[in-house]
Coordinates of C-alpha atoms in Angstrom, one line a residue:
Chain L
X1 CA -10.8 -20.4 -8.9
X2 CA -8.2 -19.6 -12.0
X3 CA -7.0 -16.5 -12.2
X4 CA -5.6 -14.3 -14.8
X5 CA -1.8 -15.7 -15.5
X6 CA 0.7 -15.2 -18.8
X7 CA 0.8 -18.4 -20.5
X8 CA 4.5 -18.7 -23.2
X9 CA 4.8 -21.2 -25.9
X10 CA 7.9 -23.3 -26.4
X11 CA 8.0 -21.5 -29.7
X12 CA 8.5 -18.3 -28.0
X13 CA 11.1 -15.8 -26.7
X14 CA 12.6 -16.4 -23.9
X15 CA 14.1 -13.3 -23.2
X16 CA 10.2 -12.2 -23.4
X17 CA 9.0 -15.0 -20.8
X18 CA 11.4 -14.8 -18.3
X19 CA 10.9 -10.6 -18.6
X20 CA 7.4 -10.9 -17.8
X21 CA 8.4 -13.5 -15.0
X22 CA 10.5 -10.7 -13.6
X23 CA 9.0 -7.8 -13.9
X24 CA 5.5 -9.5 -12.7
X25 CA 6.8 -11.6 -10.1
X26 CA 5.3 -14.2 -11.3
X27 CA 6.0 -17.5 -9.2
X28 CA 6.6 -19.2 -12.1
X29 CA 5.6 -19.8 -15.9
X30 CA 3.2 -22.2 -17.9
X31 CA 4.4 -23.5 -21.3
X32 CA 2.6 -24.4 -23.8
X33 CA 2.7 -26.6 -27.3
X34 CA 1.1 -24.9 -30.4
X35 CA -2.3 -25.8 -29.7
X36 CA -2.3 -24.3 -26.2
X37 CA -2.0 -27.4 -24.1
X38 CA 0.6 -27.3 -21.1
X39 CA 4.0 -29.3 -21.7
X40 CA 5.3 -28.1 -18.2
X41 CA 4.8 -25.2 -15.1
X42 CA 8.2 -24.0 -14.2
X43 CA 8.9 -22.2 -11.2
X44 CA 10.8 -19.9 -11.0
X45 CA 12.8 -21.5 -8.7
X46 CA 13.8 -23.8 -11.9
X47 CA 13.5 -21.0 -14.3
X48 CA 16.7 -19.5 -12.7
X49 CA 19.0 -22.4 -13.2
X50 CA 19.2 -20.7 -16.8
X51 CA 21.4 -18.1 -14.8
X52 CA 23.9 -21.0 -13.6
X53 CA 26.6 -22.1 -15.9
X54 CA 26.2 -26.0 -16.9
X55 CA 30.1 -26.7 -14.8
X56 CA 28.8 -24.6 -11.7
X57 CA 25.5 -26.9 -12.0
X58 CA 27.7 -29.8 -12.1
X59 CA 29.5 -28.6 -9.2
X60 CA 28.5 -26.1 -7.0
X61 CA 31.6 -24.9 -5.8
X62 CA 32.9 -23.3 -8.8
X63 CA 30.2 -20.5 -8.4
X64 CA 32.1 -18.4 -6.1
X65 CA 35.3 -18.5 -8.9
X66 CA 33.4 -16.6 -11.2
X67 CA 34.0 -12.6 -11.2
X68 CA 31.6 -10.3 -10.7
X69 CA 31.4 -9.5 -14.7
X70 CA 31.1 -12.9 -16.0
X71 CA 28.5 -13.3 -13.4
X72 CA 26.6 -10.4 -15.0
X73 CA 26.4 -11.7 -18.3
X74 CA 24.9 -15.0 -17.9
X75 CA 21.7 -13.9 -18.7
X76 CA 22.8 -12.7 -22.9
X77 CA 22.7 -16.5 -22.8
X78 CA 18.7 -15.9 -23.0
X79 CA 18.8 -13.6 -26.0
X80 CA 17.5 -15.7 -29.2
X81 CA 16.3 -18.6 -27.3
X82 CA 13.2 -20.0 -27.6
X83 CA 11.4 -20.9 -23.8
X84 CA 11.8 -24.5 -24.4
X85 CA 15.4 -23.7 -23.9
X86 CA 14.4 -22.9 -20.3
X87 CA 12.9 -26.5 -20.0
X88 CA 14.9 -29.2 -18.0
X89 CA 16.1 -31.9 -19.5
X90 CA 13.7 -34.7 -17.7
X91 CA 9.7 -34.1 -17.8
X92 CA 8.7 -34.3 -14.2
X93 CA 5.4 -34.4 -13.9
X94 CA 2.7 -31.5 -14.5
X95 CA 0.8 -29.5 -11.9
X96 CA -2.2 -29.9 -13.5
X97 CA -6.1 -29.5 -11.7
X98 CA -9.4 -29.7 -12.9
X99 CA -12.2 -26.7 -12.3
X100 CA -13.6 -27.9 -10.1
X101 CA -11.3 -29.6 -7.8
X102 CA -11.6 -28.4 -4.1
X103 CA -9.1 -26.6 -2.3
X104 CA -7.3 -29.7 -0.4
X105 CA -7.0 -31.3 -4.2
X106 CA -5.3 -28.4 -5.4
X107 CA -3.1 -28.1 -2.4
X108 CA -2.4 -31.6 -2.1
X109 CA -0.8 -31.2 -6.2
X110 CA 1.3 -28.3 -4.9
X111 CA 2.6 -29.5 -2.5
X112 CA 3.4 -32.9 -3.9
X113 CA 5.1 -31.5 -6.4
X114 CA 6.2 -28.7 -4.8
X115 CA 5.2 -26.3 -7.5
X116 CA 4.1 -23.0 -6.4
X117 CA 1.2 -22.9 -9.6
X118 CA -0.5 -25.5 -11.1
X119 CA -2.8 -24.9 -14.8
X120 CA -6.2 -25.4 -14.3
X121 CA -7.6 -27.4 -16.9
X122 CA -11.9 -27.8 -17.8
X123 CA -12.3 -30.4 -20.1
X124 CA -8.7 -31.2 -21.8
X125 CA -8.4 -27.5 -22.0
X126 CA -5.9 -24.4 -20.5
X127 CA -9.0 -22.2 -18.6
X128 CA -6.3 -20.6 -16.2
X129 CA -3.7 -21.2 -13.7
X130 CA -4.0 -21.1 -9.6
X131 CA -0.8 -19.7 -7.6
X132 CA 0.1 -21.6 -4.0
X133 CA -0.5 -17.3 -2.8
X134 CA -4.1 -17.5 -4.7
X135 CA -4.9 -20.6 -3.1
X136 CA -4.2 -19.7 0.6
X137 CA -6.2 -16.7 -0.2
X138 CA -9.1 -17.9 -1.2
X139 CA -8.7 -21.1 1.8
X140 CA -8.3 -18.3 4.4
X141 CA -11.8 -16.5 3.0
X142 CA -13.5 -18.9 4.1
Chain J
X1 CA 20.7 -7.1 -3.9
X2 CA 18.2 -7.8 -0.7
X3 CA 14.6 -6.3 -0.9
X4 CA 12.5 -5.7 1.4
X5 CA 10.3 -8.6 2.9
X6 CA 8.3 -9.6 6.3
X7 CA 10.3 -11.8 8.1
X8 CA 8.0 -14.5 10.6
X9 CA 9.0 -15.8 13.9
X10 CA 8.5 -19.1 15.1
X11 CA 6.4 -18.5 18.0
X12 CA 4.4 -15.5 15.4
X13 CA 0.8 -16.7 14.6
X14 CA 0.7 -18.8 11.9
X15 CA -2.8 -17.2 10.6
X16 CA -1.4 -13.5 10.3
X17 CA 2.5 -15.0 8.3
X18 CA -0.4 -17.3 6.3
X19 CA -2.7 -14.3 5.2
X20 CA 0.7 -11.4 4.9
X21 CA 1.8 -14.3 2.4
X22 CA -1.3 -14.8 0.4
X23 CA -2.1 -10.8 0.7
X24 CA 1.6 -9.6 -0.7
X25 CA 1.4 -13.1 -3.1
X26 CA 4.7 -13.6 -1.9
X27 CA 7.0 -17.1 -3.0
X28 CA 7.4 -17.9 0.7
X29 CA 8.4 -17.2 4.3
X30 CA 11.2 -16.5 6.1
X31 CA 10.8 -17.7 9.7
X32 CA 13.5 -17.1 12.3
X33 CA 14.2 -17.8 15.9
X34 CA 13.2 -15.0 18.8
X35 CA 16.9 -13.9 18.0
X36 CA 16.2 -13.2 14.2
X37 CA 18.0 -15.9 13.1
X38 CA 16.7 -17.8 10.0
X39 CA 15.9 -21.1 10.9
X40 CA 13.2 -22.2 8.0
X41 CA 12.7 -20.9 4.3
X42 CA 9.2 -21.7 3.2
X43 CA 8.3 -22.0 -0.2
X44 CA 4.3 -21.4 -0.8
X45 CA 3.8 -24.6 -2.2
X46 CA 5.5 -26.2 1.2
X47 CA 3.0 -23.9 3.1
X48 CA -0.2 -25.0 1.3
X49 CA 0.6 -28.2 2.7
X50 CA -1.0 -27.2 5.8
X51 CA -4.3 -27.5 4.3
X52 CA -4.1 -30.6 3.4
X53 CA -5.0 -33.1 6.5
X54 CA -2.7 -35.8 7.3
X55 CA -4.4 -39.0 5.7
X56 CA -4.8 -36.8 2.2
X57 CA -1.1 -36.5 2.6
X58 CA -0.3 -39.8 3.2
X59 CA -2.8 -41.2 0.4
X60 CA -3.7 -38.5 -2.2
X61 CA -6.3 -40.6 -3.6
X62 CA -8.5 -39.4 -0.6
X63 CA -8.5 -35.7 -1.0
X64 CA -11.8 -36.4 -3.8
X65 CA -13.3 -37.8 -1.1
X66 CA -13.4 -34.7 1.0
X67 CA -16.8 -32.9 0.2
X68 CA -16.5 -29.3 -0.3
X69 CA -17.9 -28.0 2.5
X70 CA -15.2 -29.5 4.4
X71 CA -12.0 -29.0 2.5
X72 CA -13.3 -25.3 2.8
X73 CA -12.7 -25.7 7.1
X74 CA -9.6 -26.9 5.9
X75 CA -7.6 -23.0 6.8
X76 CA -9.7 -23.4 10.4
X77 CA -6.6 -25.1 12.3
X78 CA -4.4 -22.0 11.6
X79 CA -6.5 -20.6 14.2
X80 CA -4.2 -20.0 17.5
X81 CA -1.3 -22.1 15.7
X82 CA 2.3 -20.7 15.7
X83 CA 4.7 -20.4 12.8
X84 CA 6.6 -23.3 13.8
X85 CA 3.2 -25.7 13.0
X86 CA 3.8 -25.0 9.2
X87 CA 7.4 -26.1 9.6
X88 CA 7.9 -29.7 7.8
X89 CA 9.2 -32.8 10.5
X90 CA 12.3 -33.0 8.7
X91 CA 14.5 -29.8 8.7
X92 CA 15.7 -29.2 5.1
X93 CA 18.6 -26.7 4.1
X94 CA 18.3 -23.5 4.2
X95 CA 18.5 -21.1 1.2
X96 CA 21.1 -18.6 2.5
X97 CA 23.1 -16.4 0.8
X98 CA 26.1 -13.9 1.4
X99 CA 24.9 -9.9 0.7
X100 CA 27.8 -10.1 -1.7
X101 CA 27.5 -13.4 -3.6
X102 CA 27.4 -13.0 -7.5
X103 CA 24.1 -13.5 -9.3
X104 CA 25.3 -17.3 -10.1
X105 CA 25.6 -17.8 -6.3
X106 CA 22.5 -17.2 -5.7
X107 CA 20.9 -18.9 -9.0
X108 CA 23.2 -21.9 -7.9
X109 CA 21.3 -22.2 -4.2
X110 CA 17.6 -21.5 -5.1
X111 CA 18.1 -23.8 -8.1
X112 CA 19.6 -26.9 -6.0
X113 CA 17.2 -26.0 -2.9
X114 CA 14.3 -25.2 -5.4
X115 CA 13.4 -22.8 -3.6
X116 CA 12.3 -19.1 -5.0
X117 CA 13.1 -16.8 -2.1
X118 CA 17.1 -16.6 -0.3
X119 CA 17.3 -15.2 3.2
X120 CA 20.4 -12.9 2.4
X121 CA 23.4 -12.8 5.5
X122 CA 25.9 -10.2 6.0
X123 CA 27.7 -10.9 9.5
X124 CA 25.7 -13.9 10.6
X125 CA 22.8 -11.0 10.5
X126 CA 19.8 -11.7 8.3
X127 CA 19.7 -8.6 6.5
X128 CA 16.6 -8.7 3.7
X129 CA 15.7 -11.4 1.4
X130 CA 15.8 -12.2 -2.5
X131 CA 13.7 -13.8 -4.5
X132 CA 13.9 -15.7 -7.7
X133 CA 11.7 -13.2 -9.8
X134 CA 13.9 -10.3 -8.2
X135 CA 16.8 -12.1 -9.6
X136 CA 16.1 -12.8 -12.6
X137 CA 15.0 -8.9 -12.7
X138 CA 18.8 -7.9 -11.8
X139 CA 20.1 -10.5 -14.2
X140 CA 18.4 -9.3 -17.0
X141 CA 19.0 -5.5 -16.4
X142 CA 22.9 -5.8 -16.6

């Protein structure tokens, strides 16, 4: 039931992840170590947090005293960072299903963690990802 | 900043809002009231919830135990449902935004709601909606 899905390392850009994130509307990414293996599934949801300064983070209701300008230029933070720079700082858990899983299983993981993707995994290895869209889909075939 | 996105009612049918979603992948719905207010912001992975029966929910050890065949009914009880039955119990916060918050506004809600789609206000009227991936798309352009 995987589909076809961008994978980024930790090692890469992040410029270049988020980009394809954007321009693919993506519900989120999957990052990987070296060796392929998934360290976490971001959505993108999380991913824009990179967009909110670390004071605004820490309290909301500075947002609105930013101008307009500064507000455009949050994302240059992004240029030269690697995508593990987009990670949070706790590991919460990973949405992570086996091949053959059934539909409830996968939809159960989703929902627990409310992650909108979750890597599909056929023995210890990345074989694709399934998106909470993909899944309704293919429930609503049937 | 808003794009263009279906809007759901409450008393729609839940089996067309389910398939436009999976059909257009989008991150979520917007359901609103007969009046076109916004009164629930539905991530995907809150709305693959509904295929997941109750006792899976409330012990996710189970859903292995569900044989195929029958975790592929599981979309059947859409069938003649309304919007409101994918609503959660519990009435969480909704992700709205002003048409003329800042890109950091907006970051700051979808990140602390996580939740990837903003149903965007301009008068107490719901005028479009944004969504994470959108964006990040406009933070990245400027």
């Amino acid at each position: 039931m995987a589909e076809d899905f961008p994978v980024a390392r930790l090692e890469s850009d992040a410029w270049d992840a988020v980009t394809q994130l954007a321009e693919h509307r993506l519900p989120g990414l999957v990052v990987t170590d070296a060796s392929g293996r998934p360290v976490a599934i971001l959505p993108a949801a999380q991913v824009v947090r990179i967009l909110v300064p670390q004071y605004v983070q820490d309290d909301p209701s500075l947002a609105g005293v930013l101008s307009e300008s500064m507000a455009d230029r949050v994302a240059e933070k992004l240029r030269g960072e690697k995508v593990s720079a987009l990670l949070p700082d706790d590991t919460p858990e990973l949405a992570v299903v086996n091949h053959d899983d059934t539909i409830v299983e996968v939809a159960a993981v989703m929902a627990r963690l409310r992650c909108p993707l979750a890597a599909v995994m056929e023995n210890d290895r990345l074989t694709g990802v399934i998106t909470a869209s993909r899944l309704l889909e293919l429930a609503l075939r049937q």
